[in-house]
CSV table of C-alpha atoms in Angstrom, one decimal:
chain,number,residue,atom,x,y,z
M,1,MET,CA,46.0,179.4,0.6
M,2,SER,CA,49.8,179.4,0.3
M,3,SER,CA,51.2,182.1,-1.9
M,4,GLU,CA,52.5,179.1,-4.1
M,5,VAL,CA,49.2,178.4,-4.9
M,6,ASN,CA,47.6,182.0,-5.7
M,7,ALA,CA,50.8,182.1,-8.0
M,8,ILE,CA,49.5,179.5,-10.0
M,9,ALA,CA,46.1,180.0,-9.8
M,10,LYS,CA,45.8,184.0,-10.3
M,11,PRO,CA,48.5,185.2,-12.8
M,12,PRO,CA,48.5,188.9,-13.4
M,13,SER,CA,45.7,190.6,-15.4
M,14,ARG,CA,45.4,193.9,-17.0
M,15,ASP,CA,44.1,195.3,-13.8
M,16,SER,CA,46.7,194.3,-11.5
M,17,SER,CA,48.2,196.6,-9.4
M,18,GLU,CA,51.9,196.4,-8.0
M,19,GLU,CA,50.5,195.3,-4.6
M,20,SER,CA,48.6,192.6,-6.2
M,21,TYR,CA,51.6,191.2,-7.9
M,22,PRO,CA,52.1,187.2,-7.1
M,23,PRO,CA,55.4,185.8,-6.2
M,24,ILE,CA,57.5,184.0,-8.7
M,25,VAL,CA,57.7,180.3,-7.6
M,26,PRO,CA,60.4,178.7,-10.1
M,27,GLY,CA,60.4,175.0,-11.2
M,28,ALA,CA,56.8,175.1,-13.1
M,29,SER,CA,56.3,173.6,-16.5
M,30,LEU,CA,55.0,175.8,-19.0
M,31,LEU,CA,51.4,174.3,-20.0
M,32,LEU,CA,50.6,174.9,-23.4
M,33,ALA,CA,47.9,174.0,-26.0
M,34,LEU,CA,49.8,172.8,-29.3
M,35,ARG,CA,48.0,173.0,-32.4
M,36,LEU,CA,49.3,169.7,-34.3
M,37,ALA,CA,47.1,169.3,-37.2
M,38,ASN,CA,48.7,167.7,-39.8
M,39,ARG,CA,52.2,168.2,-38.4
M,40,PRO,CA,54.7,165.0,-38.7
M,41,ILE,CA,55.3,163.4,-35.2
M,42,LEU,CA,57.5,160.4,-34.7
M,43,LEU,CA,56.3,158.0,-32.4
M,44,ILE,CA,58.7,154.7,-31.5
M,45,GLY,CA,57.0,152.1,-29.9
M,46,GLY,CA,53.9,149.7,-30.1
M,47,GLY,CA,52.8,148.9,-26.7
M,48,VAL,CA,50.2,150.2,-24.0
M,49,VAL,CA,52.1,153.3,-23.6
M,50,ALA,CA,52.4,154.2,-27.1
M,51,SER,CA,48.6,153.5,-27.6
M,52,GLN,CA,48.0,156.3,-25.1
M,53,ARG,CA,50.3,158.7,-26.9
M,54,LEU,CA,48.4,157.5,-30.3
M,55,TYR,CA,45.2,158.2,-28.8
M,56,PHE,CA,45.8,161.8,-27.9
M,57,LEU,CA,47.9,162.4,-30.8
M,58,LEU,CA,45.2,161.1,-33.4
M,59,GLU,CA,42.4,163.6,-31.6
M,60,SER,CA,44.8,166.5,-32.1
M,61,ASP,CA,45.0,165.6,-35.8
M,62,ALA,CA,48.6,165.2,-36.2
M,63,HIS,CA,50.0,162.8,-38.8
M,64,ILE,CA,52.1,160.1,-37.0
M,65,THR,CA,54.8,157.6,-37.9
M,66,ILE,CA,55.2,154.7,-35.7
M,67,ILE,CA,58.5,152.7,-35.8
M,68,SER,CA,57.9,149.3,-34.1
M,69,PRO,CA,57.9,145.6,-35.0
M,70,GLY,CA,54.5,143.7,-34.6
M,71,PRO,CA,52.4,142.6,-33.4
M,72,LEU,CA,51.2,146.0,-31.8
M,73,HIS,CA,49.1,146.7,-29.0
M,74,PRO,CA,45.5,145.9,-30.2
M,75,SER,CA,44.4,149.4,-29.9
M,76,ILE,CA,47.0,150.7,-32.0
M,77,GLN,CA,46.4,147.9,-34.6
M,78,HIS,CA,42.5,149.1,-34.5
M,79,ARG,CA,43.7,152.7,-35.5
M,80,ILE,CA,46.0,151.8,-38.4
M,81,ASN,CA,43.0,149.4,-39.9
M,82,ASP,CA,40.0,151.7,-39.1
M,83,PRO,CA,39.4,153.8,-42.1
M,84,SER,CA,38.8,157.0,-40.3
M,85,THR,CA,42.4,157.0,-38.6
M,86,SER,CA,44.5,155.3,-41.1
M,87,SER,CA,45.3,158.2,-43.2
M,88,LYS,CA,46.9,159.6,-40.4
M,89,ILE,CA,49.2,156.7,-39.5
M,90,THR,CA,52.4,155.4,-41.1
M,91,TRP,CA,53.4,152.3,-39.7
M,92,LEU,CA,57.0,151.1,-40.4
M,93,ASP,CA,57.1,147.3,-38.9
M,94,ARG,CA,60.5,147.1,-37.7
M,95,PRO,CA,62.7,148.4,-34.7
M,96,PHE,CA,64.0,151.9,-34.6
M,97,LEU,CA,67.9,152.0,-34.9
M,98,GLY,CA,68.8,155.2,-33.8
M,99,ARG,CA,71.8,157.1,-35.4
M,100,LYS,CA,71.9,154.5,-38.2
M,101,ASP,CA,67.9,154.7,-38.8
M,102,GLU,CA,67.0,156.3,-42.5
M,103,ILE,CA,63.9,158.1,-40.4
M,104,LYS,CA,65.6,161.2,-39.0
M,105,VAL,CA,64.5,163.0,-36.0
M,106,LYS,CA,64.8,166.3,-37.8
M,107,ASP,CA,62.0,165.7,-40.0
M,108,TYR,CA,59.6,165.5,-37.2
M,109,ASP,CA,58.0,168.4,-35.2
M,110,LEU,CA,57.8,166.0,-32.1
M,111,VAL,CA,59.7,162.5,-31.1
M,112,MET,CA,57.9,160.3,-28.5
M,113,THR,CA,59.7,157.0,-27.5
M,114,ALA,CA,57.8,154.3,-25.6
M,115,ILE,CA,60.2,151.6,-25.5
M,116,ASP,CA,61.9,149.2,-22.8
M,117,ASP,CA,65.3,149.8,-24.5
M,118,ASN,CA,66.7,152.3,-22.3
M,119,ASP,CA,70.1,152.8,-24.2
M,120,LEU,CA,68.1,153.3,-27.4
M,121,SER,CA,65.5,155.7,-25.6
M,122,LYS,CA,69.0,157.8,-24.3
M,123,GLU,CA,70.6,157.9,-28.0
M,124,THR,CA,67.0,159.1,-29.6
M,125,CYS,CA,66.8,161.9,-26.8
M,126,GLU,CA,70.2,162.9,-27.5
M,127,LEU,CA,69.7,163.0,-31.3
M,128,CYS,CA,66.6,165.2,-30.6
M,129,ARG,CA,68.7,167.5,-28.4
M,130,GLU,CA,71.2,167.7,-31.0
M,131,GLU,CA,68.6,168.4,-33.8
M,132,LYS,CA,66.6,171.2,-31.4
M,133,VAL,CA,63.7,168.5,-31.8
M,134,MET,CA,61.1,168.2,-28.6
M,135,VAL,CA,61.4,164.7,-27.5
M,136,ASN,CA,59.4,162.8,-24.7
M,137,VAL,CA,61.0,159.7,-23.2
M,138,ALA,CA,58.3,157.3,-21.3
M,139,ASP,CA,59.3,157.2,-17.7
M,140,ILE,CA,62.2,159.2,-17.9
M,141,PRO,CA,61.4,162.6,-16.8
M,142,PRO,CA,65.2,164.0,-17.2
M,143,GLN,CA,64.8,162.8,-20.8
M,144,CYS,CA,61.7,164.6,-21.6
M,145,ASP,CA,61.3,168.4,-23.0
M,146,PHE,CA,57.4,167.9,-22.2
M,147,TYR,CA,55.1,165.7,-20.1
M,148,PHE,CA,51.6,164.3,-21.1
M,149,GLY,CA,50.2,164.8,-17.6
M,150,ALA,CA,46.4,163.6,-16.8
M,151,GLN,CA,44.0,164.6,-19.4
M,152,LEU,CA,40.2,164.9,-19.6
M,153,ARG,CA,38.1,166.4,-22.6
M,154,LYS,CA,34.4,167.3,-22.9
M,155,GLY,CA,33.9,169.0,-26.3
M,156,PRO,CA,35.9,171.8,-26.6
M,157,LEU,CA,36.9,172.1,-23.3
M,158,GLN,CA,40.4,170.3,-22.2
M,159,ILE,CA,42.1,170.0,-18.9
M,160,LEU,CA,45.6,169.0,-18.4
M,161,ILE,CA,47.0,168.0,-14.9
M,162,SER,CA,50.9,167.9,-14.7
M,163,THR,CA,52.7,167.0,-11.7
M,164,GLY,CA,56.1,167.8,-13.2
M,165,GLY,CA,56.8,164.3,-13.8
M,166,LEU,CA,56.5,163.2,-10.1
M,167,GLY,CA,53.2,161.2,-9.7
M,168,PRO,CA,51.3,160.4,-13.1
M,169,ARG,CA,48.8,158.5,-11.1
M,170,SER,CA,48.2,161.3,-8.3
M,171,GLY,CA,47.6,163.7,-11.5
M,172,ALA,CA,44.9,161.1,-12.8
M,173,MET,CA,43.4,160.8,-9.5
M,174,ILE,CA,43.2,164.5,-9.2
M,175,ARG,CA,41.7,164.7,-12.9
M,176,ASP,CA,38.8,162.6,-11.8
M,177,LEU,CA,38.1,164.5,-9.0
M,178,ILE,CA,37.9,167.7,-11.0
M,179,LEU,CA,35.6,165.7,-13.5
M,180,GLU,CA,33.4,164.8,-10.7
M,181,ASN,CA,32.5,168.4,-9.9
M,182,LEU,CA,32.3,169.9,-13.4
M,183,PRO,CA,28.5,170.7,-14.3
M,184,SER,CA,27.5,167.9,-16.7
M,185,ASN,CA,26.7,170.8,-19.6
M,186,ILE,CA,29.8,172.7,-19.3
M,187,GLU,CA,30.7,172.0,-23.1
M,188,ASP,CA,27.5,173.8,-24.1
M,189,SER,CA,28.3,176.8,-22.3
M,190,ILE,CA,31.8,177.1,-23.8
M,191,LYS,CA,30.5,176.4,-27.3
M,192,GLY,CA,27.8,178.9,-26.5
M,193,ILE,CA,30.4,181.8,-25.3
M,194,GLY,CA,32.4,180.8,-28.2
M,195,LEU,CA,29.8,181.4,-30.9
M,196,LEU,CA,29.1,184.9,-29.4
M,197,ARG,CA,32.6,185.8,-29.3
M,198,ALA,CA,33.0,185.0,-32.8
M,199,ASP,CA,29.9,186.8,-34.1
M,200,LEU,CA,31.5,189.6,-32.2
M,201,ARG,CA,34.4,189.5,-34.1
M,202,LYS,CA,32.5,189.8,-37.6
M,203,ARG,CA,31.2,193.3,-36.1
M,204,ALA,CA,34.2,194.3,-34.5
M,205,PRO,CA,37.2,192.5,-36.6
M,206,GLY,CA,40.8,193.4,-36.0
M,207,VAL,CA,43.3,192.9,-33.3
M,208,GLY,CA,44.5,195.6,-30.3
M,209,GLY,CA,43.7,199.3,-30.9
M,210,LYS,CA,40.8,201.0,-29.1
M,211,LEU,CA,38.2,198.7,-30.8
M,212,GLY,CA,39.8,195.4,-29.8
M,213,GLN,CA,40.3,196.7,-26.1
M,214,GLU,CA,36.2,197.6,-26.0
M,215,ARG,CA,35.8,194.2,-27.5
M,216,MET,CA,37.5,192.1,-24.8
M,217,ASP,CA,36.3,194.3,-22.2
M,218,TRP,CA,32.6,193.8,-23.2
M,219,MET,CA,33.2,190.0,-23.5
M,220,LYS,CA,34.7,189.9,-20.2
M,221,GLU,CA,31.6,191.8,-18.7
M,222,ILE,CA,29.1,189.7,-20.7
M,223,SER,CA,30.9,186.6,-19.4
M,224,ASP,CA,30.8,187.4,-15.9
M,225,THR,CA,27.2,188.7,-16.0
M,226,TRP,CA,26.0,185.8,-17.4
M,227,GLY,CA,28.0,182.9,-15.7
M,228,LEU,CA,29.1,179.7,-16.9
M,229,ASP,CA,25.6,178.0,-16.8
M,230,LEU,CA,23.8,180.2,-18.6
M,231,MET,CA,26.3,180.7,-21.3
M,232,LYS,CA,24.8,177.9,-22.9
M,233,ARG,CA,21.9,180.1,-24.0
M,234,PHE,CA,24.4,181.8,-26.6
M,235,ASN,CA,24.1,179.0,-28.6
M,236,ASP,CA,20.6,180.5,-29.8
M,237,GLU,CA,21.5,182.3,-32.6
M,238,GLU,CA,18.6,185.0,-32.5
M,239,LEU,CA,19.7,185.7,-28.8
M,240,ARG,CA,23.3,186.2,-29.8
M,241,LYS,CA,22.0,188.7,-32.5
M,242,GLU,CA,19.7,190.4,-29.8
M,243,ILE,CA,22.3,190.6,-27.5
M,244,LEU,CA,24.7,192.1,-29.9
M,245,ASP,CA,22.0,194.4,-31.4
M,246,LYS,CA,21.1,195.8,-28.0
M,247,GLY,CA,23.9,195.5,-25.9
M,248,TRP,CA,27.3,195.5,-28.0
M,249,GLU,CA,26.3,198.2,-30.6
M,250,SER,CA,25.1,200.6,-27.5
M,251,ARG,CA,28.3,199.5,-25.5
M,252,LYS,CA,25.8,197.9,-22.6
M,253,ILE,CA,26.1,195.2,-20.6
M,254,LEU,CA,22.8,193.1,-20.7
M,255,GLY,CA,22.1,190.1,-18.2
M,256,PRO,CA,19.4,187.4,-18.2
M,257,ASP,CA,16.8,189.7,-16.7
M,258,ASP,CA,17.4,192.2,-19.4
M,259,LEU,CA,16.5,189.6,-22.1
M,260,GLY,CA,13.9,187.5,-20.1
M,261,GLY,CA,16.6,185.2,-18.8
M,262,GLU,CA,16.6,182.5,-15.9
M,263,SER,CA,18.6,182.5,-13.0
M,264,SER,CA,21.5,179.7,-12.3
M,265,SER,CA,21.9,178.4,-9.0
M,266,TRP,CA,25.3,176.3,-9.5
M,267,THR,CA,26.8,179.7,-11.1
M,268,GLN,CA,25.6,181.9,-8.1
M,269,ALA,CA,27.1,179.4,-5.7
M,270,ILE,CA,30.7,179.1,-7.6
M,271,GLN,CA,30.7,183.1,-7.8
M,272,ARG,CA,30.1,183.1,-4.0
M,273,THR,CA,32.7,180.8,-3.4
M,274,LEU,CA,35.4,182.1,-6.1
M,275,GLY,CA,34.4,185.7,-6.9
M,276,THR,CA,35.0,187.2,-10.3
M,277,ILE,CA,36.8,185.1,-12.4
M,278,ASP,CA,37.9,186.2,-16.0
M,279,TRP,CA,36.6,183.0,-17.9
M,280,THR,CA,36.7,184.6,-21.4
M,281,ALA,CA,40.5,184.7,-21.2
M,282,GLY,CA,40.6,181.3,-21.1
M,283,ILE,CA,38.4,180.5,-23.9
M,284,GLY,CA,41.6,180.2,-26.3
M,285,GLY,CA,42.6,176.7,-24.6
M,286,PHE,CA,45.6,177.0,-22.1
M,287,GLY,CA,44.1,179.9,-20.0
M,288,LEU,CA,40.5,177.9,-19.7
M,289,GLY,CA,42.6,174.7,-18.9
M,290,VAL,CA,44.4,176.6,-15.8
M,291,ALA,CA,41.4,178.3,-14.6
M,292,PHE,CA,39.4,174.9,-14.2
M,293,THR,CA,42.1,173.4,-12.6
M,294,SER,CA,42.4,175.9,-10.2
M,295,LEU,CA,38.3,175.9,-9.8
M,296,GLY,CA,38.8,172.0,-9.0
M,297,LEU,CA,41.6,172.3,-6.8
M,298,MET,CA,39.8,175.0,-4.8
M,299,ILE,CA,36.5,173.0,-4.6
M,300,LEU,CA,38.4,169.9,-3.6
M,301,GLN,CA,40.1,172.0,-0.8
M,302,ARG,CA,36.7,172.9,0.6
M,303,GLN,CA,35.5,169.4,0.6
M,304,GLY,CA,38.8,168.3,2.4
M,305,ARG,CA,39.6,166.0,-0.4
M,306,LEU,CA,43.3,167.3,-0.5
């Protein structure tokens, strides 16, 4: 594996020594998980690309203003008519007028264009840059402050594959290959470890300090000890209480065998292949997406498919 892949797959941790610092490989995008609930988003366009943008925006609970003359793509019209999503959408049935439009880009957190008019797209991009509003112009990478990439979602797990605007279809193919190698019940494991983490924070609240460090270290060791497959058992409230009472309160790391647990064949296989990975650090969103992307790529390389 090249140093470039290592740099992406394994950023520095608290335990990194100077010898283990990965090289910096410039040119990457910063992959983030944006929380857009109830945030105003401007979407210019009403075709198939705009419908794809709208789908992901609705899943993020944003409020979307769509400017486009009808008829709209059928899926957009469906979302506007559907009572479960209509309250999140404001549709202006007309073309966007650029600088002359009464709708101003400065009033939105993100702006996206998905239209065939290149001059209007460029003008919109210039307006956003002037107002310091991040913009995405479909299919024109130099006019994009962010990319959508290929995405998949399984419950709380979200994975983004970005090719930096070079090959969207190849990103989608990589996403599908990763999906084929994910355990079918992975979302149950993530929900389980998330519940345990939330229960622990109730017992050990606060940020930073000695207690915060102990909490993070204990969660890391618990995650590594149980493995991804068996984390699903933490959906059991009684089990969470038992491991917190007997483990956390005594600062002990209890494994499945200590609580009459079961073994996990695929978790053991992954650990033999990849070694110890800090999965807990990824539960917050972005970190987990990067970790699973790395996992998928490693598996695919072993299969000779990349």
